[in-house]
XYZ file of N, CA and C in Angstrom:
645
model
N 0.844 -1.196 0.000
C 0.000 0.000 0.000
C 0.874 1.238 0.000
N 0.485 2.240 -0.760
C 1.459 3.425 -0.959
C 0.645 4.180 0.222
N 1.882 5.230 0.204
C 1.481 6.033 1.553
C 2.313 7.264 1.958
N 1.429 8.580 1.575
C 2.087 9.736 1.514
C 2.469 10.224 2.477
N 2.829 9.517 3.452
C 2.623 10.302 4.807
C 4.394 10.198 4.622
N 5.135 11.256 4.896
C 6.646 11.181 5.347
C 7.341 10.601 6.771
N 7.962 9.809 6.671
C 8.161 9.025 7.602
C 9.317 9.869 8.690
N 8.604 10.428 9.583
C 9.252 11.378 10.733
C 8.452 11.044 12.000
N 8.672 11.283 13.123
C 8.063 11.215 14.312
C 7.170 11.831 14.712
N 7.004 13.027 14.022
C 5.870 13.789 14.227
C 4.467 13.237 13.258
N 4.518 12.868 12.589
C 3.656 12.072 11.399
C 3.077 11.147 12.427
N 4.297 10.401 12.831
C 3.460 9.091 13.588
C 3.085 9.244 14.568
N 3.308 10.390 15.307
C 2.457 11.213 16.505
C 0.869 11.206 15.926
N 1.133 11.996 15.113
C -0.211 12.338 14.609
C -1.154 11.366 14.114
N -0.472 10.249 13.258
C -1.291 9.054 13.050
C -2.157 8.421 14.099
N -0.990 8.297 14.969
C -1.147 6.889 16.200
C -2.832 8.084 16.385
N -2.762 9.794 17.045
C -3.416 9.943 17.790
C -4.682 10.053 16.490
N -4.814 10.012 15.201
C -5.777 9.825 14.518
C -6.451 8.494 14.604
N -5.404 7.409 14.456
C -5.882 6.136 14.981
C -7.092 6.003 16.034
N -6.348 6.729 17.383
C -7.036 6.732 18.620
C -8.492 7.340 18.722
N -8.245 8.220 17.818
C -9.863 9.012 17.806
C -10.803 8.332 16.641
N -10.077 7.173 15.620
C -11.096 6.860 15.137
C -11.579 5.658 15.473
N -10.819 5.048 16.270
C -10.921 3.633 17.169
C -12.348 4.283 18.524
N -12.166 5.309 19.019
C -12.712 5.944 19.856
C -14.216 6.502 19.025
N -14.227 7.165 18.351
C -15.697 7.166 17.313
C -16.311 5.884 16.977
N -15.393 5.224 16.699
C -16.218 3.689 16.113
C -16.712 3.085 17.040
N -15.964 3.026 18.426
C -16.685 2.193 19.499
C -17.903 3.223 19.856
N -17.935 4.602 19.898
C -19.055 4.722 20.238
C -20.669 4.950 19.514
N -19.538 4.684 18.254
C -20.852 5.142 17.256
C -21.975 3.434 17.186
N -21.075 2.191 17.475
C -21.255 1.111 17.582
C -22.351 0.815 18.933
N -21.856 1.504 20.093
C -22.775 1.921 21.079
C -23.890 2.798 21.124
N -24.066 3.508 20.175
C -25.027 4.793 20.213
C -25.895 3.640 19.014
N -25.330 2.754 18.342
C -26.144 2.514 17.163
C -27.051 1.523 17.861
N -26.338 0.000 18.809
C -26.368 -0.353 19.482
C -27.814 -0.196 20.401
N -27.756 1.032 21.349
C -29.387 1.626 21.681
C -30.035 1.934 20.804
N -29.982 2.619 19.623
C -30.800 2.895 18.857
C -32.032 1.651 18.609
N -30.940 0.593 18.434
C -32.045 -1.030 17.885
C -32.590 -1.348 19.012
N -32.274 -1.552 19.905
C -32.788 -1.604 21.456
C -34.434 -0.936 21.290
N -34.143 1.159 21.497
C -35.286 1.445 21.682
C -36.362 1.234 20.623
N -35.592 1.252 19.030
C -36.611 1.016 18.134
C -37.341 -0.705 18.176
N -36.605 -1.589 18.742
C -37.440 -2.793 19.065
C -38.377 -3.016 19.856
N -38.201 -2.286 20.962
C -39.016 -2.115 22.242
C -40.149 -1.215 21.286
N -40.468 -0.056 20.847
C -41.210 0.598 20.130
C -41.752 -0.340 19.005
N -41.002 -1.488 18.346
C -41.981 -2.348 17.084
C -43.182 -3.320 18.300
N -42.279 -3.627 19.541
C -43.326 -4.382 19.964
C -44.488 -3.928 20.134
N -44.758 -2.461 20.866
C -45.496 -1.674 21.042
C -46.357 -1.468 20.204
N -45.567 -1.416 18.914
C -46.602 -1.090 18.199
C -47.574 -2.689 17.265
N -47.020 -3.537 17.882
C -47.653 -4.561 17.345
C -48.877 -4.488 17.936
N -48.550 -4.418 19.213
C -49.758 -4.624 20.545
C -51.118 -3.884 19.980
N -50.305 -2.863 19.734
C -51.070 -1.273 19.345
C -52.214 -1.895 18.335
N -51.368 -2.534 17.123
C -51.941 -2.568 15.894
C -53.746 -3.641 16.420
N -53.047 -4.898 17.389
C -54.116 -5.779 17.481
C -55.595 -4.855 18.503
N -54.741 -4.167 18.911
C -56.253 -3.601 19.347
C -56.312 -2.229 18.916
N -55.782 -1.872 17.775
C -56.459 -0.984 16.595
C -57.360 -1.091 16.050
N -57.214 -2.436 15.498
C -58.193 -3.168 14.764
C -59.455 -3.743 14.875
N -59.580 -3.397 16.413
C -60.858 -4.504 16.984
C -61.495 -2.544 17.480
N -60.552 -1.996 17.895
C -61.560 -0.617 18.296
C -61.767 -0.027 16.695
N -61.713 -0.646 15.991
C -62.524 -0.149 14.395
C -63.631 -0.797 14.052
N -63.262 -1.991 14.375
C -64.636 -2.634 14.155
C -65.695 -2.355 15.080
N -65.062 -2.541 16.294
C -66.350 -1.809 17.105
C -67.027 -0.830 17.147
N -66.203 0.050 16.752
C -66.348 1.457 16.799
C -67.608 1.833 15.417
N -67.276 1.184 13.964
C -68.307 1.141 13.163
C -69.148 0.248 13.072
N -69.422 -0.599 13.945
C -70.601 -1.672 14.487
C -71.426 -0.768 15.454
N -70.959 -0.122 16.204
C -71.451 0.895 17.208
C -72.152 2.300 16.378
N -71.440 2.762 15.469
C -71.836 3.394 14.630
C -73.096 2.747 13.482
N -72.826 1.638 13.183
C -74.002 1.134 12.260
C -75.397 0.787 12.984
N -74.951 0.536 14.096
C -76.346 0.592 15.638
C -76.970 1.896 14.995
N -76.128 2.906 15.682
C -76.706 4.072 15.844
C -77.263 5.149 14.662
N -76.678 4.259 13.544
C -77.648 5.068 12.395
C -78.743 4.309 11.882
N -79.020 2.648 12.373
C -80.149 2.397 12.576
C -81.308 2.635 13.395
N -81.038 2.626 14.594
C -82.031 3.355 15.595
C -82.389 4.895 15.418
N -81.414 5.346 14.871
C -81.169 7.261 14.685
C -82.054 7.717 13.288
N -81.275 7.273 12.344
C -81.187 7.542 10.667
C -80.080 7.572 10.442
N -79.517 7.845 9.420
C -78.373 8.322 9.183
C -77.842 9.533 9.971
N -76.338 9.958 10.903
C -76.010 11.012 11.788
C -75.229 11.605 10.915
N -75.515 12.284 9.872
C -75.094 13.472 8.776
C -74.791 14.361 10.062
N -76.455 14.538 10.627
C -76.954 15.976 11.158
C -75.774 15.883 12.185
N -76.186 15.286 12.823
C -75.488 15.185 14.044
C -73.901 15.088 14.109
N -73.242 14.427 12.894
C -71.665 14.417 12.658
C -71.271 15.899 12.599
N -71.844 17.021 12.352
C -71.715 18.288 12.336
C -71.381 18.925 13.290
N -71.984 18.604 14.355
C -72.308 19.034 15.670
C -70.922 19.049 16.135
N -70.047 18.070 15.512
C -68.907 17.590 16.291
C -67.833 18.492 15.974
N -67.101 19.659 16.806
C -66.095 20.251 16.265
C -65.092 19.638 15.743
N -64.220 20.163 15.413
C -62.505 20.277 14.906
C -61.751 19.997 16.063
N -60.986 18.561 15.673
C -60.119 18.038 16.520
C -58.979 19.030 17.431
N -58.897 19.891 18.215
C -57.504 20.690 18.541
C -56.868 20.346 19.907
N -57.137 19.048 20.572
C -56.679 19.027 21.704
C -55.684 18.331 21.679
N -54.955 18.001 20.619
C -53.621 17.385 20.002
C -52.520 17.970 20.100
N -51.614 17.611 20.888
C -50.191 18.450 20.755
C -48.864 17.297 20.563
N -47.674 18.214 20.467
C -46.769 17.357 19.840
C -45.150 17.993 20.751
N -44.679 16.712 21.156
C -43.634 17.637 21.701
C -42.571 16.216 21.187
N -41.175 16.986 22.097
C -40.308 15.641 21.574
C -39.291 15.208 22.479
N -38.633 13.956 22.364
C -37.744 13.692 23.841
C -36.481 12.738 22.885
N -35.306 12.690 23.686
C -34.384 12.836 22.739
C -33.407 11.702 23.121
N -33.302 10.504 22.055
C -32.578 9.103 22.319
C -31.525 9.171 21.705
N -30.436 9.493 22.572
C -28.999 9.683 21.346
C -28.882 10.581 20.181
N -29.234 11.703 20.688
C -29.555 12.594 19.466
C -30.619 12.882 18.503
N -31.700 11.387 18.925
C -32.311 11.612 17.841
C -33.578 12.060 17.960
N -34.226 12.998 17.969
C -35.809 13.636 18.643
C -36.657 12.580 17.982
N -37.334 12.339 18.944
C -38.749 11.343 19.341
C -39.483 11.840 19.282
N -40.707 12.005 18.241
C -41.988 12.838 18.887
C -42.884 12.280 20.229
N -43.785 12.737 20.801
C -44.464 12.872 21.874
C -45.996 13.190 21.619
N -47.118 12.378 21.271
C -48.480 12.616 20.460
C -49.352 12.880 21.643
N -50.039 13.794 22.183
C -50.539 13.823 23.402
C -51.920 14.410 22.826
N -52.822 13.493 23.753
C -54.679 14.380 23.443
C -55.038 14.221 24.511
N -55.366 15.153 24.773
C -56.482 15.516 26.187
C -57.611 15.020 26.001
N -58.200 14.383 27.263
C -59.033 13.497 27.249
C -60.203 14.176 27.632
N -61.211 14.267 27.000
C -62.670 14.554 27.361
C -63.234 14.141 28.462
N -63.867 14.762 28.868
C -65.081 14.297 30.400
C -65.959 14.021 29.545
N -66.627 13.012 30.408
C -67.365 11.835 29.815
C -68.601 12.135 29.302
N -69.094 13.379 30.049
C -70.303 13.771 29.956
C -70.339 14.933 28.928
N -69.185 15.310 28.686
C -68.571 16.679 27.476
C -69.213 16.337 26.228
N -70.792 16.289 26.206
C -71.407 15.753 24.907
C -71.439 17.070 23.999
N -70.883 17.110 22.294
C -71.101 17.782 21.492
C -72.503 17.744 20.577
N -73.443 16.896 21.305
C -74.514 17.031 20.346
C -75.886 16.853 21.863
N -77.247 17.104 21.349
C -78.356 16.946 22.336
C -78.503 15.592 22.579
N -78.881 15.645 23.904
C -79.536 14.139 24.615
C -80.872 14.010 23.990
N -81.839 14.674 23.757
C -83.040 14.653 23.531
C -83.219 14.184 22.066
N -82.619 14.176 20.948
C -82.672 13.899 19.618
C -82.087 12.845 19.440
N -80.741 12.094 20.811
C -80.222 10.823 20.569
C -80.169 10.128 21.486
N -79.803 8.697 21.432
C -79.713 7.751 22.430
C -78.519 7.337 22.419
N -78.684 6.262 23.782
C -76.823 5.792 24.222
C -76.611 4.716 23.414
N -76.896 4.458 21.742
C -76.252 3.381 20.384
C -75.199 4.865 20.044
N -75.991 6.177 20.159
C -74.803 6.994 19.580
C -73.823 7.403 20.334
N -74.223 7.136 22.111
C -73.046 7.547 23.395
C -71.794 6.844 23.153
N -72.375 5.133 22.662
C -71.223 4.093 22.702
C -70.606 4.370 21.299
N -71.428 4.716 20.320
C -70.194 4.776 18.724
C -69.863 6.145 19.551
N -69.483 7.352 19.990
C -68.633 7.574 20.151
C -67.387 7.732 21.554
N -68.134 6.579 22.399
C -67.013 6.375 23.241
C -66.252 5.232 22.408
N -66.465 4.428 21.474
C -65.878 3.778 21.562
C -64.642 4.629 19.687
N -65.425 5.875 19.282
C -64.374 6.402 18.060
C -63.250 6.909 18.757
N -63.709 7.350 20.181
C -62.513 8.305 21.264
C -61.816 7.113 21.358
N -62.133 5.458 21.574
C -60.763 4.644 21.968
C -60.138 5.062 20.442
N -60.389 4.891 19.421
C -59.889 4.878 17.786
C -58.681 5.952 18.037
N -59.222 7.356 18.356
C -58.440 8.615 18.117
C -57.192 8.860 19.109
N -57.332 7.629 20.415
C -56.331 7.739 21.083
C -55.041 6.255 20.745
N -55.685 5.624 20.371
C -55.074 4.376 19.778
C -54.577 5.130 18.590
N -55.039 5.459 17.492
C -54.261 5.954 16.509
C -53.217 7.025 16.674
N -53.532 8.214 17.643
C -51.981 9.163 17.943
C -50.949 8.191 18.924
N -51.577 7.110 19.226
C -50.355 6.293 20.195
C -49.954 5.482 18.904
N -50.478 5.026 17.847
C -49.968 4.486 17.002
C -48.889 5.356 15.783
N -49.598 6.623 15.471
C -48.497 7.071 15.164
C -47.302 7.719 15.777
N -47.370 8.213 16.563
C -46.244 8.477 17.550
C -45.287 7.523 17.555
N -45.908 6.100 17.475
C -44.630 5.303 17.708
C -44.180 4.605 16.115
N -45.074 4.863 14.681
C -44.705 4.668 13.597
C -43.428 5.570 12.899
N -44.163 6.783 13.500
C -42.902 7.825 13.388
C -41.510 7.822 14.324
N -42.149 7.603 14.944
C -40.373 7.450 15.650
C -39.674 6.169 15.526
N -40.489 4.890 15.292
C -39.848 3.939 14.593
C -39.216 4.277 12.694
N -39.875 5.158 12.581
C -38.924 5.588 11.241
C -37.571 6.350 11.329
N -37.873 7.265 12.599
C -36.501 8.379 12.671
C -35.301 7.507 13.426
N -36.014 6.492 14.073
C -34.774 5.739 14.610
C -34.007 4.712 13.581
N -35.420 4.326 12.623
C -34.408 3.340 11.625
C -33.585 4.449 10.271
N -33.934 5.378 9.961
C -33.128 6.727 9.525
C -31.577 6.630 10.645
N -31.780 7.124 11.602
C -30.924 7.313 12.258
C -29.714 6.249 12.554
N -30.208 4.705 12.761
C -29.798 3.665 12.465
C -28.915 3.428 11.246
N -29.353 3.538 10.402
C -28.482 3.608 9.000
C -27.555 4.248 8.523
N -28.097 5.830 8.960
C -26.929 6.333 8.898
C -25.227 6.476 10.183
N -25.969 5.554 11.285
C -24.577 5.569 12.103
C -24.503 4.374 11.689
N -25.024 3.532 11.348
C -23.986 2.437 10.979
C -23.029 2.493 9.480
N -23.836 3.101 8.432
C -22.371 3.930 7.227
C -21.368 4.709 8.073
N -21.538 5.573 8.865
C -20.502 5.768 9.458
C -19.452 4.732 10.251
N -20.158 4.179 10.825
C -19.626 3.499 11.823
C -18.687 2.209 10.670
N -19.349 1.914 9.863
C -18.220 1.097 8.617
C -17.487 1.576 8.057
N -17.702 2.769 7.896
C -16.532 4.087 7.326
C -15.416 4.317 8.494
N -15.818 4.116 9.846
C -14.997 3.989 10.530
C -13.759 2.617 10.694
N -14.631 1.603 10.684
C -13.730 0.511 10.847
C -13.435 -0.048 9.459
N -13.860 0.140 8.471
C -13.041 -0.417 7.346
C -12.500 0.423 6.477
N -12.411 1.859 6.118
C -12.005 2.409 5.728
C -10.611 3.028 6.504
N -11.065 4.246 7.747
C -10.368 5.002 8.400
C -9.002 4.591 9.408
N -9.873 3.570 9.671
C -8.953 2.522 10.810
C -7.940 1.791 10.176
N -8.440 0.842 9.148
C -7.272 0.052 8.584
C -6.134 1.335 7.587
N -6.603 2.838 7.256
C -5.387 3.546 6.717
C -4.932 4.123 7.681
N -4.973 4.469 9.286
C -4.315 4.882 9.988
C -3.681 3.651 10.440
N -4.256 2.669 10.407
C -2.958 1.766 11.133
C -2.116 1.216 10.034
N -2.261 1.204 8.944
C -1.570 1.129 7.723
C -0.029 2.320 7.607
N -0.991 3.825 8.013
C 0.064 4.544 7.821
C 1.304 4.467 9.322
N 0.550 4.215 10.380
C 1.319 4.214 11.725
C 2.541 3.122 11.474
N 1.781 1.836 10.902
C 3.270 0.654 10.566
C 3.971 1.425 9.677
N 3.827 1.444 8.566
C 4.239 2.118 7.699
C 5.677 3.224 8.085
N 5.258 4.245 8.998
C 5.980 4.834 9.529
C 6.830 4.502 10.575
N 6.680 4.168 11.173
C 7.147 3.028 12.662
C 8.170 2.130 11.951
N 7.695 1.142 10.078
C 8.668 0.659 9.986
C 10.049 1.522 9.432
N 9.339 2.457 9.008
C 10.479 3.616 8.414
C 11.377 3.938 9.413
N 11.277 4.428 10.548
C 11.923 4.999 11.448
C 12.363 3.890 12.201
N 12.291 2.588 12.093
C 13.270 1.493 12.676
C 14.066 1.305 11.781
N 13.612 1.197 10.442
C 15.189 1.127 9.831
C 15.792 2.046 9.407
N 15.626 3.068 9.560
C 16.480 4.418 9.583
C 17.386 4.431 11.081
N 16.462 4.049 11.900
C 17.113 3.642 13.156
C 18.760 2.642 13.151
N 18.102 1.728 12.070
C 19.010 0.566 12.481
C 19.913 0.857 11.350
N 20.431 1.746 10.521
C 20.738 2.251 9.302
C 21.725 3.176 10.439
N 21.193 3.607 11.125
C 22.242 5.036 11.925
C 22.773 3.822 13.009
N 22.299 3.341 13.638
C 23.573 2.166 14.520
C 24.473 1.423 13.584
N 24.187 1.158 12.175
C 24.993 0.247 11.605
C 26.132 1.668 11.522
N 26.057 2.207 10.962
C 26.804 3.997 10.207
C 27.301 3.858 11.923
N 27.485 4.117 13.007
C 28.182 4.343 14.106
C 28.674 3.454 14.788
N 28.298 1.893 14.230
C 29.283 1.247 14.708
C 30.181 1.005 14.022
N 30.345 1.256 12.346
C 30.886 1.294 11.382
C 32.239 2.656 11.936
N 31.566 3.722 11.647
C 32.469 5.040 12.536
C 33.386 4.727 13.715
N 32.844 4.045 15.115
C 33.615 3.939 16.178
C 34.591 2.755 15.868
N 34.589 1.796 14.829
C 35.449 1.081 14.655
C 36.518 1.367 13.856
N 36.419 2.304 13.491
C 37.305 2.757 12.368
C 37.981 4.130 13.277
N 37.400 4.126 14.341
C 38.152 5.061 15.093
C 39.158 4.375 15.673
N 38.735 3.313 15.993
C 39.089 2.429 17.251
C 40.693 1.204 16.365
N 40.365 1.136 15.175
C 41.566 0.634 14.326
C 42.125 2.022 13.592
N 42.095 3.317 13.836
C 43.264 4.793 13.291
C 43.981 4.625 14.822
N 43.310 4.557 16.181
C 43.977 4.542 17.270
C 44.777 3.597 17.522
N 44.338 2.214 17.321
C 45.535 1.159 17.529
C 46.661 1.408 16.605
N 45.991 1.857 15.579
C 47.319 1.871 14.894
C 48.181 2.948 14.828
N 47.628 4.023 15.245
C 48.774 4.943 15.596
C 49.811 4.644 17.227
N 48.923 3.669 18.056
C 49.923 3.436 18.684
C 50.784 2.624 18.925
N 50.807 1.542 17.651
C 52.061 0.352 17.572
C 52.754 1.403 16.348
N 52.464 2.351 15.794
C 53.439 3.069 15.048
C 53.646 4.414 15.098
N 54.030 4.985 16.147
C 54.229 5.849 17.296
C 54.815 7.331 15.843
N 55.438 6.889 15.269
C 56.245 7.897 13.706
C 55.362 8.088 12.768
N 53.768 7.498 12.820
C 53.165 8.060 12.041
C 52.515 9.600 11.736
């Protein structure tokens, strides 16, 4: 493997401590990714649960409703009566960086009827106690569809990183650290050969100037 890095001590300062910080990102990006699957699993179960009794407060809910426009007529009139949803808010809470929404509805008093007692009966009390289970089951269902998306978003992209870390970044800093390390041992062992070469050649001008004292 070629490798531009110049083989000096300061280079391999700098490697080793690039090494260290990308050895140090990878383990934690591996850990942060790590919880991520955690909370988004705990959230698929949830929302499985969610889904099976989604499904049964729909059916009930328009069985309850098909009651009540038999005994009633059809509740055109009366679907009117019913304001505009606004007791919905949205906030967010934060798993490793990654904002969670938060689906919150305020819950009605029981007796908080939007239409007259006198024009209806309790086939239309129960279709809509039982559309209020629907409208709170569904913001608990999306709340957790959506944040099972931002976590598997979020998921994906720390794990490209996190492979960008260990197979890319990691194997060229420790590539360049040998690399250099081997440079500077045999430059090393290149300057002991050169000085033991030198002190011996000192060491045979001295003997021999002193068995020939007239040189």
């Amino acid at each position: 493997m070629s490798n531009n890095s110049a083989p000096t001590k300061g280079n391999l300062i700098n490697a080793k401590k690039s090494l260290e910080l990308s050895t140090l990102g990878y383990e934690l990006l591996d850990k942060k990714r790590n919880i991520l699957i955690r909370e988004m699993m705990s959230l698929i179960d949830k929302a499985k649960s969610i889904q099976g009794k989604i499904d049964k407060a729909y059916d009930d809910a328009y069985l309850a409703l098909e009651t009540a426009n038999i005994t009633l007529g059809f509740c055109d009139e009366i679907s009117r009566s019913v304001p505009e949803e606004e007791s919905l808010t949205l906030s967010y809470r934060s798993v490793m960086g990654v904002e969670i929404p938060i689906v919150a509805i305020r819950e009605k008093n029981g007796l908080d009827l939007d239409y007259g007692l006198y024009t209806t009966n309790s086939n239309l009390d129960l279709a809509r106690q039982r559309f209020e289970e629907v409208k709170y089951l569904t913001a608990q269902l999306a709340e957790i569809e959506n944040s099972v998306y931002r976590l598997a978003v979020a998921i994906s992209t720390t794990q490209r990183r996190a492979n960008a870390l260990k197979n890319i970044m990691i194997p060229r800093f420790t590539d360049t650290v040998k690399y250099i390390t081997d440079a500077l041992d045999e430059k090393d062992r290149e300057e002991f050969s050169r000085l033991k070469v030198i002190k011996r050649q000192k060491r045979e001008k001295a003997e021999s100037e002193r068995s020939d004292p007239d040189k």
